[in-house]
Structure formats: C-alpha cells, structure tokens
Amino acid sequence: MTWHLYFMRRWVLWGLLVALVATLLGALVWLAWRYELSQVQDRLDRETIEAVGDIRSGLNRNTQSLQALQALDKTIDDWRNDATLFLRQHRELVRLELREPDLKTKLFIESPFRLGVFDRYGTDSAASQTVSACNIGKRLSGPAYANSNYISQTDGAGLEIMDFCMPIVVKGQLTGYVAASYSLLDILSEMVSPQYTKTQQISFVESDGTRLAMQGMQQTARRTFVSQQLLDLPGHTMVVKLESWRATPDFFPNVLTAIVLLLALSLITVLFLLARDMRRRQRAELNLADALAFRKAMEDSLVTGLRARDNQGRITYVNPAFCEMVGLPVDQLLGQAIPEPYWPPEMVSEYGQRQALRLAGNAPPRKGVESVFMRQNGERFPVLIFEAPLLNTQDEQTGWMSAVLDSSEQRRTEELHRASMERLQATARLATVGEMASMLSHELNQPLAAILSYATGPINILENPLPDSQQLSHALSGAMHHIAHQAERAGQVIKSVQDFVRRQDQAREKVAPIHLIQNIMPLMALQAKKLGIKIQVDCSHELPPVICDRTMVEQVLLNLARNGMQAMHLDGHLNLKDRVLSLKVQQPKTGSQRLWLNFEVIDCGPGISQEVAQNLFTPFFTTKAEGMGLGLRLCRTVIEQHGGAMEHQPHQPRGTVFRFTLPAITSFQD
Ligand code: ADP
C-alpha cells in the first residue's frame, strides 16, 4: 500500500471516530436534557397533586367547621356571632346563609373582607346556584357544591363564586340548610401553600380551558410546563392547573447535564489533542519514511555486504551487495540459521564454533575477522568481516550487524604488487651488480696481475732450475702460496657478488647486526678503496639479533653506503681525511614492549637539498648520470615491509644520516 492510501485510510477512520463521538455526545446531552425536563414535569405534577390535596382538605375542614356551627343549643344570634367570626377567619368565604327547609333565606352574613359582592344582584343573585347545590346536597344527604358562576362587580372587576350547601338534619328531620359562597380566587390564595405560587401560577380552569381564577407569578420565561389535576367535589368537578416556566435553551439545567457536557467537552479536547498528536506523528512517519528510503538507497548502493543476525544466529537482513557477493537471492538467505548457505562445507564446524562463541557474548575484534565464504557456484573467496552488536531502543542487544568485504580483488592486487616489487628488487640488484662489474674487473686485475707476476717466478725457475733442490722447493712453494692467496682473494670478491645476486629466498631469520655488516663489507670495501673513503663500523657484538630477510637488508645497507660514498666522492671540497662513512647500530632506550634496533649510515657529503629531499623516494629520481633512482625507494619499501621506518636528516657538521629501524628479539623472547 502506498503512503498516500495509508494516510487516506487513517483520516477516514479518524473522521468516522469523530462523527461517532459527536453523535454519542449529542445523544447523551439530548437524553440528559430530556431527563431534566421530565424531572421538572414530575415535580410539577407532584406539586399539583399536593395543591389539589390542600384545597380539598381546606374545603373539608371548612365543611366540618360549618357543621360545628349547628350545635343544637345555639340561638340564632349565637350562630350569627359564630358565623361572623368564622367568616373573619376564612377569607375564601364570601358569605354564609341559613335557609329554611323550603330553601328560603333565613339568615345572610357577608364576609367583612368582601362586603357588597351581591349588592348589584341582590342576595338572591346566586340563588339559583345555591339552590342547585342544596338540591344536590339533599339528594346526597351531605354537603354539595354547585357550578361556579361569574359575578361582575361595580368596579368593573368580577369574582368567580362557587356555591356550597349542606342540609341540616336533626333526628332524621331536615331542619334547613347552611349555604356558603366561596371565592375561587381566594381559595387559591388561602388554601394553597405560597411556595407553589412563588415562581409558578395556579389556576382553576374549565374543561374547555377557560380560566376561572388564577394566583401566582405571571409567565416569566418562554418554555411552559403544565400540570393539571381534577378536583372532584360532591356535585361539582373542577380542574386545577399548575404552570411553571423555564428559559430555553437551558444548557445547564442540573449537575447531570453539566457533567455530561463537561465530559463531552473533555472528550472533544482529547480528540483534538489526539488529532494534533496524529498529525505530528504523521509528519514524523513521513520523515521516517524519507529517512528509510534514504537509508535503503544508501544500503543498495553500497559495495560492502551488510548482514544482520539475531541472537539465535538467524539472518534477519541482507543488502543487495551481500546477495551479489554470495550469489543467492534474499529469500534464500533470510531466516537461515547455522550452517549458513554460504559457508564452505569443510569450514562448517570451525565457523559453527566461532558463531557459538559470538552468541555466548564474546565480541569479535573491532579490526575485523578474515574468513572464507562460498559463492553459489562453489567458488571460495576471502572476506573481511567487521561485526558490531545490534542494539534496540532499550539498549538491549538483539543480534549482530556485520559488514562483509570481498577481499579477493584486494588479495589479487596485493599479489600483483608483491610480484612487481620482487621483480623490481631483482632488477635493482642486477643493476647494482652491473655497476659493480666494472669495479670488480678493476679489483680482480690486482690479484690476477699479482698471480701473473707470482706465476712468472716459478716458470723462470722451472725453465732454469736452481741447483739446490731445497732452495728450489722453497722458492716454488713461496710463489704458489702467494698465487693461492691472491686467487682466494679474487674468489672472495667474486663469491660475495654471487651470493648477493643468487640469494632470493624471502625467509625471515634471526641475524646478528654485525653479521649483516660483515657480509657486505667486502663489497663496500671495494668501492671505498676505489673512491678513497674510510669506513667506520660501530656495532656491538652484544646487540640482540634482528628478524629480517637478510639479503634485502644487506642490499639496503649496501645501497645507503654506496649513496653516501658517492656523495662524498662527488663533493670536490672534501679533504681526503674527512671522507669517512660510518655505519652505526644502536639499541634505543624506549619503554615500549617491542624491541627495535636503529641502523644509521652517516656520510660527510654535501647533504641533501630541500628540492632533492622532496623527491628522494620517488621512483626513477636521480641526480647521477648513471643512476637509476630506484635505490632509496626500494630501501624504504623493504624496511616498511619489516614493520620498521626509514628517515633521513642532516649530519653535523656536514653530510647526511640515513636511519632505519628493524624489529629485534631479546634472548628472553627467543
Ligand atoms: P640513485 O642512487 O640511483 O640515484 P637513489 O634512490 O639511491 O638512486 O638516490 C636518489 C638520489 O638521492 C640520488 O641521485 C642523490 O641525488 C640523492 N642521495 C641519495 N643519498 C644521498 C646522500 N647520502 N647524500 C646526498 N644525496 C643523496
């Protein structure tokens, strides 16, 4: 899947999540709101029931009190007094009446709070309602109510009056009626607890919704809650209505909704933070993808093979260079454990042991391990492996990472280089020999001339033999000895050249430094004599032996000595007595573990100019007409092959010191 599709899918999922959460939250808020409304409605219903109960019990109490007024022993005046007092205590009552059994009014008392309510119509204005109440009461043999009716007042206002009538029965005989008129408005204000009307409105309504009387607050807010209850009284039924108002929209009607809203807000905040986090993560992922692509391109372009293995030795990663090296595709390498498919079968046990050591926690050397791998076609090839532990983010080791270098090409190059060096050295040796040939012939002339002259003596003697045989033999043996001596000398000269040219074995051996010098001494002496130079040797017999290829090192010494002698010879200002070539071998005092010896070849020639010094070791650089310019270059290579170093510096008061080092061994190491 491409990154683009991947991110698209992620955004779609996120969108879905946001939509779901939003729906859920909306539903929650709506439910909480609905719950809150139902709570309000329930409370209102409860209060309406309570209000209706209050009214009913108030009316009942009044009925009982009115019954109490009918005590048998009371005179009409007593009744008037009691009734007046009762009216004073009960504002909801507008008037009280005593009626004859034929319903004629016997006594009529008005409430002191509402005098003259019926003035406009006369005391009989409510008669029809009172009569119907009394008729109902008579039929029910108990208190009864009649339908309310509206009585307009002189001041323009009006009152809704409900009539009540209760038959008075004494010893089974109807003796009259007690009638009363209730003001519905005052019933609401007197009998209903003010707590219901403080913020709400209570009213009596007819079944068609007409409001008869109301009490309490006017509408304060847009949303209205309504609750209605029937107040059924004997003979008459009314509806009590309670109205309450609430502002809309009301977002925090109670704690529950507030909590839900708070949770919703927190959820939205968390979603927002998560989305921001996701955006950042997405950016990081894109960067990571870029980095990965970069890394992959880098790994693919490497010529070094890369291989990762886990702690069990299974291959977990290889780069294309590694696959190419061993000639196997990635899928045939991944997951492979011991023995790896590129191990030569004959090495499996050795490599297995090495692997076991590695897995046991022994880190391989940092400078790399040389090994041999096998290509798919069975060809073995040398490799150099560098391994490093693979650490995860918790710094725990999860395996090993190896860089594998195919060193077959390098080996081939090294081999070629070595062969060409050898050829060069052989050529240089031959050149030196050729150069010496002229000196040899000159040097050999001497012993040969001597031999010749020594030989003429015996020949003359043999041609003219001496009479004394003893004298004869003495003269002959003397001459022969001289001849033999000279021949031996000539032989030595030739042999030293032969030795020098023939010896080609590369073996390193222990050689005492003094022997190195002694071996080249005849050849040096030859040249020294020719050029009129004195040779000084400062080399103790006590010095430890050096480990070297003696032929090579002898050639180095010879080269340096020859260069020094030639330099002095060419220097016209030098006195004959100052022409001294010194060979010094010393053991420097160092604290290092390894033992080295310093070899110095010192001449008193003109020294080396800055210009010459820069090219001193460049092949074919020479200032001599017959020179080849290879000597010093070869010398340095030979010394470096032995692990040593070569340098030169001016010698005081004049001349040059060529110094090189060679590894030596102590008798202890020996
Ligand atoms: P070649 O002897 O064939 O010229 P070398 O490599 O031995 O080649 O020397 C290179 C050059 O370095 C010489 O030609 C010479 O100029 C200079 N050189 C070498 N040794 C000395 C020395 N001891 N004093 C002065 N010059 C030297």
mmCIF file of N, CA and C in Angstrom, residues 391-455:
data_model
loop_
_atom_site.group_PDB
_atom_site.id
_atom_site.type_symbol
_atom_site.label_atom_id
_atom_site.label_comp_id
_atom_site.label_asym_id
_atom_site.label_seq_id
_atom_site.Cartn_x
_atom_site.Cartn_y
_atom_site.Cartn_z
ATOM 1 N N LEU A 391 21.776 -3.010 18.714
ATOM 2 C CA LEU A 391 21.066 -2.634 19.936
ATOM 3 C C LEU A 391 19.710 -2.061 19.575
ATOM 4 N N ASN A 392 18.711 -2.381 20.397
ATOM 5 C CA ASN A 392 17.397 -1.775 20.140
ATOM 6 C C ASN A 392 17.273 -0.483 20.942
ATOM 7 N N THR A 393 16.056 0.100 20.942
ATOM 8 C CA THR A 393 15.912 1.408 21.599
ATOM 9 C C THR A 393 16.121 1.324 23.104
ATOM 10 N N GLN A 394 15.929 0.130 23.680
ATOM 11 C CA GLN A 394 16.160 -0.014 25.127
ATOM 12 C C GLN A 394 17.617 -0.384 25.433
ATOM 13 N N ASP A 395 18.449 -0.274 24.412
ATOM 14 C CA ASP A 395 19.862 -0.606 24.574
ATOM 15 C C ASP A 395 20.099 -2.083 24.830
ATOM 16 N N GLU A 396 19.148 -2.920 24.451
ATOM 17 C CA GLU A 396 19.359 -4.359 24.619
ATOM 18 C C GLU A 396 19.891 -4.889 23.304
ATOM 19 N N GLN A 397 20.785 -5.896 23.447
ATOM 20 C CA GLN A 397 21.340 -6.433 22.216
ATOM 21 C C GLN A 397 20.351 -7.404 21.589
ATOM 22 N N THR A 398 20.063 -7.189 20.299
ATOM 23 C CA THR A 398 19.114 -8.080 19.629
ATOM 24 C C THR A 398 19.804 -8.914 18.568
ATOM 25 N N GLY A 399 21.091 -8.720 18.407
ATOM 26 C CA GLY A 399 21.802 -9.528 17.415
ATOM 27 C C GLY A 399 23.113 -8.879 17.028
ATOM 28 N N TRP A 400 23.559 -9.210 15.832
ATOM 29 C CA TRP A 400 24.842 -8.687 15.354
ATOM 30 C C TRP A 400 24.672 -8.113 13.960
ATOM 31 N N MET A 401 25.357 -7.030 13.696
ATOM 32 C CA MET A 401 25.357 -6.432 12.365
ATOM 33 C C MET A 401 26.757 -6.615 11.805
ATOM 34 N N SER A 402 26.847 -7.144 10.584
ATOM 35 C CA SER A 402 28.169 -7.375 10.011
ATOM 36 C C SER A 402 28.311 -6.655 8.682
ATOM 37 N N ALA A 403 29.487 -6.088 8.486
ATOM 38 C CA ALA A 403 29.840 -5.537 7.184
ATOM 39 C C ALA A 403 30.853 -6.504 6.584
ATOM 40 N N VAL A 404 30.564 -6.982 5.373
ATOM 41 C CA VAL A 404 31.409 -8.019 4.771
ATOM 42 C C VAL A 404 32.076 -7.460 3.511
ATOM 43 N N LEU A 405 33.401 -7.529 3.510
ATOM 44 C CA LEU A 405 34.151 -7.023 2.354
ATOM 45 C C LEU A 405 34.717 -8.213 1.586
ATOM 46 N N ASP A 406 34.447 -8.225 0.298
ATOM 47 C CA ASP A 406 35.013 -9.283 -0.548
ATOM 48 C C ASP A 406 36.461 -8.880 -0.813
ATOM 49 N N SER A 407 37.413 -9.622 -0.206
ATOM 50 C CA SER A 407 38.803 -9.165 -0.324
ATOM 51 C C SER A 407 39.552 -9.908 -1.426
ATOM 52 N N SER A 408 38.833 -10.668 -2.292
ATOM 53 C CA SER A 408 39.561 -11.425 -3.315
ATOM 54 C C SER A 408 40.281 -10.479 -4.279
ATOM 55 N N GLU A 409 39.594 -9.387 -4.624
ATOM 56 C CA GLU A 409 40.187 -8.432 -5.552
ATOM 57 C C GLU A 409 41.430 -7.802 -4.920
ATOM 58 N N GLN A 410 41.260 -7.449 -3.625
ATOM 59 C CA GLN A 410 42.373 -6.812 -2.889
ATOM 60 C C GLN A 410 43.576 -7.766 -2.824
ATOM 61 N N ARG A 411 43.230 -9.063 -2.545
ATOM 62 C CA ARG A 411 44.312 -10.052 -2.482
ATOM 63 C C ARG A 411 45.067 -10.138 -3.804
ATOM 64 N N ARG A 412 44.274 -10.117 -4.891
ATOM 65 C CA ARG A 412 44.893 -10.217 -6.212
ATOM 66 C C ARG A 412 45.827 -9.026 -6.438
ATOM 67 N N THR A 413 45.323 -7.851 -6.058
ATOM 68 C CA THR A 413 46.131 -6.643 -6.255
ATOM 69 C C THR A 413 47.397 -6.716 -5.422
ATOM 70 N N GLU A 414 47.219 -7.184 -4.177
ATOM 71 C CA GLU A 414 48.396 -7.292 -3.300
ATOM 72 C C GLU A 414 49.432 -8.245 -3.909
ATOM 73 N N GLU A 415 48.912 -9.330 -4.439
ATOM 74 C CA GLU A 415 49.783 -10.356 -5.022
ATOM 75 C C GLU A 415 50.567 -9.760 -6.194
ATOM 76 N N LEU A 416 49.820 -9.020 -7.039
ATOM 77 C CA LEU A 416 50.450 -8.387 -8.206
ATOM 78 C C LEU A 416 51.516 -7.399 -7.762
ATOM 79 N N HIS A 417 51.169 -6.632 -6.723
ATOM 80 C CA HIS A 417 52.083 -5.625 -6.220
ATOM 81 C C HIS A 417 53.361 -6.273 -5.703
ATOM 82 N N ARG A 418 53.108 -7.366 -4.940
ATOM 83 C CA ARG A 418 54.262 -8.051 -4.354
ATOM 84 C C ARG A 418 55.181 -8.575 -5.466
ATOM 85 N N ALA A 419 54.543 -9.199 -6.481
ATOM 86 C CA ALA A 419 55.331 -9.780 -7.578
ATOM 87 C C ALA A 419 56.121 -8.682 -8.298
ATOM 88 N N SER A 420 55.439 -7.535 -8.509
ATOM 89 C CA SER A 420 56.148 -6.486 -9.249
ATOM 90 C C SER A 420 57.272 -5.916 -8.398
ATOM 91 N N MET A 421 57.036 -5.845 -7.070
ATOM 92 C CA MET A 421 58.099 -5.373 -6.168
ATOM 93 C C MET A 421 59.299 -6.303 -6.249
ATOM 94 N N GLU A 422 58.973 -7.586 -6.253
ATOM 95 C CA GLU A 422 60.067 -8.562 -6.288
ATOM 96 C C GLU A 422 60.878 -8.409 -7.574
ATOM 97 N N ARG A 423 60.141 -8.215 -8.653
ATOM 98 C CA ARG A 423 60.824 -8.051 -9.950
ATOM 99 C C ARG A 423 61.697 -6.803 -9.935
ATOM 100 N N LEU A 424 61.137 -5.769 -9.349
ATOM 101 C CA LEU A 424 61.859 -4.501 -9.278
ATOM 102 C C LEU A 424 63.134 -4.649 -8.454
ATOM 103 N N GLN A 425 62.967 -5.377 -7.346
ATOM 104 C CA GLN A 425 64.132 -5.564 -6.475
ATOM 105 C C GLN A 425 65.209 -6.373 -7.193
ATOM 106 N N ALA A 426 64.758 -7.411 -7.920
ATOM 107 C CA ALA A 426 65.734 -8.242 -8.635
ATOM 108 C C ALA A 426 66.464 -7.392 -9.674
ATOM 109 N N THR A 427 65.675 -6.546 -10.356
ATOM 110 C CA THR A 427 66.283 -5.685 -11.378
ATOM 111 C C THR A 427 67.297 -4.754 -10.743
ATOM 112 N N ALA A 428 66.883 -4.174 -9.605
ATOM 113 C CA ALA A 428 67.775 -3.236 -8.928
ATOM 114 C C ALA A 428 69.055 -3.928 -8.497
ATOM 115 N N ARG A 429 68.853 -5.200 -8.035
ATOM 116 C CA ARG A 429 70.050 -5.934 -7.607
ATOM 117 C C ARG A 429 70.996 -6.141 -8.794
ATOM 118 N N LEU A 430 70.387 -6.522 -9.905
ATOM 119 C CA LEU A 430 71.210 -6.757 -11.094
ATOM 120 C C LEU A 430 71.897 -5.471 -11.530
ATOM 121 N N ALA A 431 71.147 -4.364 -11.390
ATOM 122 C CA ALA A 431 71.735 -3.079 -11.788
ATOM 123 C C ALA A 431 72.941 -2.782 -10.917
ATOM 124 N N THR A 432 72.778 -3.046 -9.623
ATOM 125 C CA THR A 432 73.888 -2.813 -8.693
ATOM 126 C C THR A 432 75.076 -3.686 -9.085
ATOM 127 N N VAL A 433 74.753 -4.951 -9.421
ATOM 128 C CA VAL A 433 75.826 -5.872 -9.793
ATOM 129 C C VAL A 433 76.546 -5.381 -11.047
ATOM 130 N N GLY A 434 75.699 -4.916 -12.010
ATOM 131 C CA GLY A 434 76.285 -4.431 -13.257
ATOM 132 C C GLY A 434 77.230 -3.273 -12.986
ATOM 133 N N GLU A 435 76.749 -2.415 -12.089
ATOM 134 C CA GLU A 435 77.572 -1.264 -11.734
ATOM 135 C C GLU A 435 78.884 -1.723 -11.103
ATOM 136 N N MET A 436 78.759 -2.793 -10.332
ATOM 137 C CA MET A 436 79.945 -3.267 -9.631
ATOM 138 C C MET A 436 80.899 -4.030 -10.544
ATOM 139 N N ALA A 437 80.315 -4.506 -11.664
ATOM 140 C CA ALA A 437 81.137 -5.356 -12.523
ATOM 141 C C ALA A 437 82.427 -4.645 -12.944
ATOM 142 N N SER A 438 82.276 -3.324 -13.231
ATOM 143 C CA SER A 438 83.470 -2.595 -13.663
ATOM 144 C C SER A 438 84.485 -2.508 -12.535
ATOM 145 N N MET A 439 83.900 -2.264 -11.306
ATOM 146 C CA MET A 439 84.819 -2.193 -10.157
ATOM 147 C C MET A 439 85.471 -3.550 -9.913
ATOM 148 N N LEU A 440 84.637 -4.602 -10.134
ATOM 149 C CA LEU A 440 85.148 -5.956 -9.914
ATOM 150 C C LEU A 440 86.341 -6.230 -10.836
ATOM 151 N N SER A 441 86.094 -5.866 -12.094
ATOM 152 C CA SER A 441 87.160 -6.160 -13.062
ATOM 153 C C SER A 441 88.434 -5.414 -12.665
ATOM 154 N N HIS A 442 88.207 -4.173 -12.154
ATOM 155 C CA HIS A 442 89.360 -3.400 -11.713
ATOM 156 C C HIS A 442 90.026 -4.060 -10.520
ATOM 157 N N GLU A 443 89.174 -4.500 -9.613
ATOM 158 C CA GLU A 443 89.702 -5.106 -8.378
ATOM 159 C C GLU A 443 90.359 -6.457 -8.665
ATOM 160 N N LEU A 444 89.708 -7.194 -9.594
ATOM 161 C CA LEU A 444 90.242 -8.521 -9.903
ATOM 162 C C LEU A 444 91.586 -8.406 -10.636
ATOM 163 N N ASN A 445 91.732 -7.237 -11.299
ATOM 164 C CA ASN A 445 93.004 -7.025 -12.006
ATOM 165 C C ASN A 445 94.191 -7.169 -11.078
ATOM 166 N N GLN A 446 93.994 -6.649 -9.894
ATOM 167 C CA GLN A 446 95.110 -6.671 -8.913
ATOM 168 C C GLN A 446 95.549 -8.092 -8.570
ATOM 169 N N PRO A 447 94.622 -8.921 -8.017
ATOM 170 C CA PRO A 447 95.071 -10.288 -7.711
ATOM 171 C C PRO A 447 95.534 -11.039 -8.964
ATOM 172 N N LEU A 448 94.849 -10.779 -10.069
ATOM 173 C CA LEU A 448 95.238 -11.511 -11.283
ATOM 174 C C LEU A 448 96.647 -11.105 -11.724
ATOM 175 N N ALA A 449 96.890 -9.736 -11.635
ATOM 176 C CA ALA A 449 98.242 -9.280 -12.000
ATOM 177 C C ALA A 449 99.265 -9.870 -11.047
ATOM 178 N N ALA A 450 98.864 -9.910 -9.768
ATOM 179 C CA ALA A 450 99.771 -10.472 -8.759
ATOM 180 C C ALA A 450 100.035 -11.941 -9.064
ATOM 181 N N ILE A 451 98.901 -12.651 -9.380
ATOM 182 C CA ILE A 451 99.049 -14.079 -9.675
ATOM 183 C C ILE A 451 99.991 -14.254 -10.860
ATOM 184 N N LEU A 452 99.735 -13.369 -11.857
ATOM 185 C CA LEU A 452 100.575 -13.466 -13.066
ATOM 186 C C LEU A 452 102.053 -13.294 -12.718
ATOM 187 N N SER A 453 102.285 -12.200 -11.917
ATOM 188 C CA SER A 453 103.712 -11.973 -11.609
ATOM 189 C C SER A 453 104.263 -13.068 -10.699
ATOM 190 N N TYR A 454 103.445 -13.549 -9.755
ATOM 191 C CA TYR A 454 103.921 -14.655 -8.910
ATOM 192 C C TYR A 454 104.153 -15.903 -9.759
ATOM 193 N N ALA A 455 103.337 -16.043 -10.825
ATOM 194 C CA ALA A 455 103.452 -17.251 -11.653
ATOM 195 C C ALA A 455 104.723 -17.210 -12.526
#
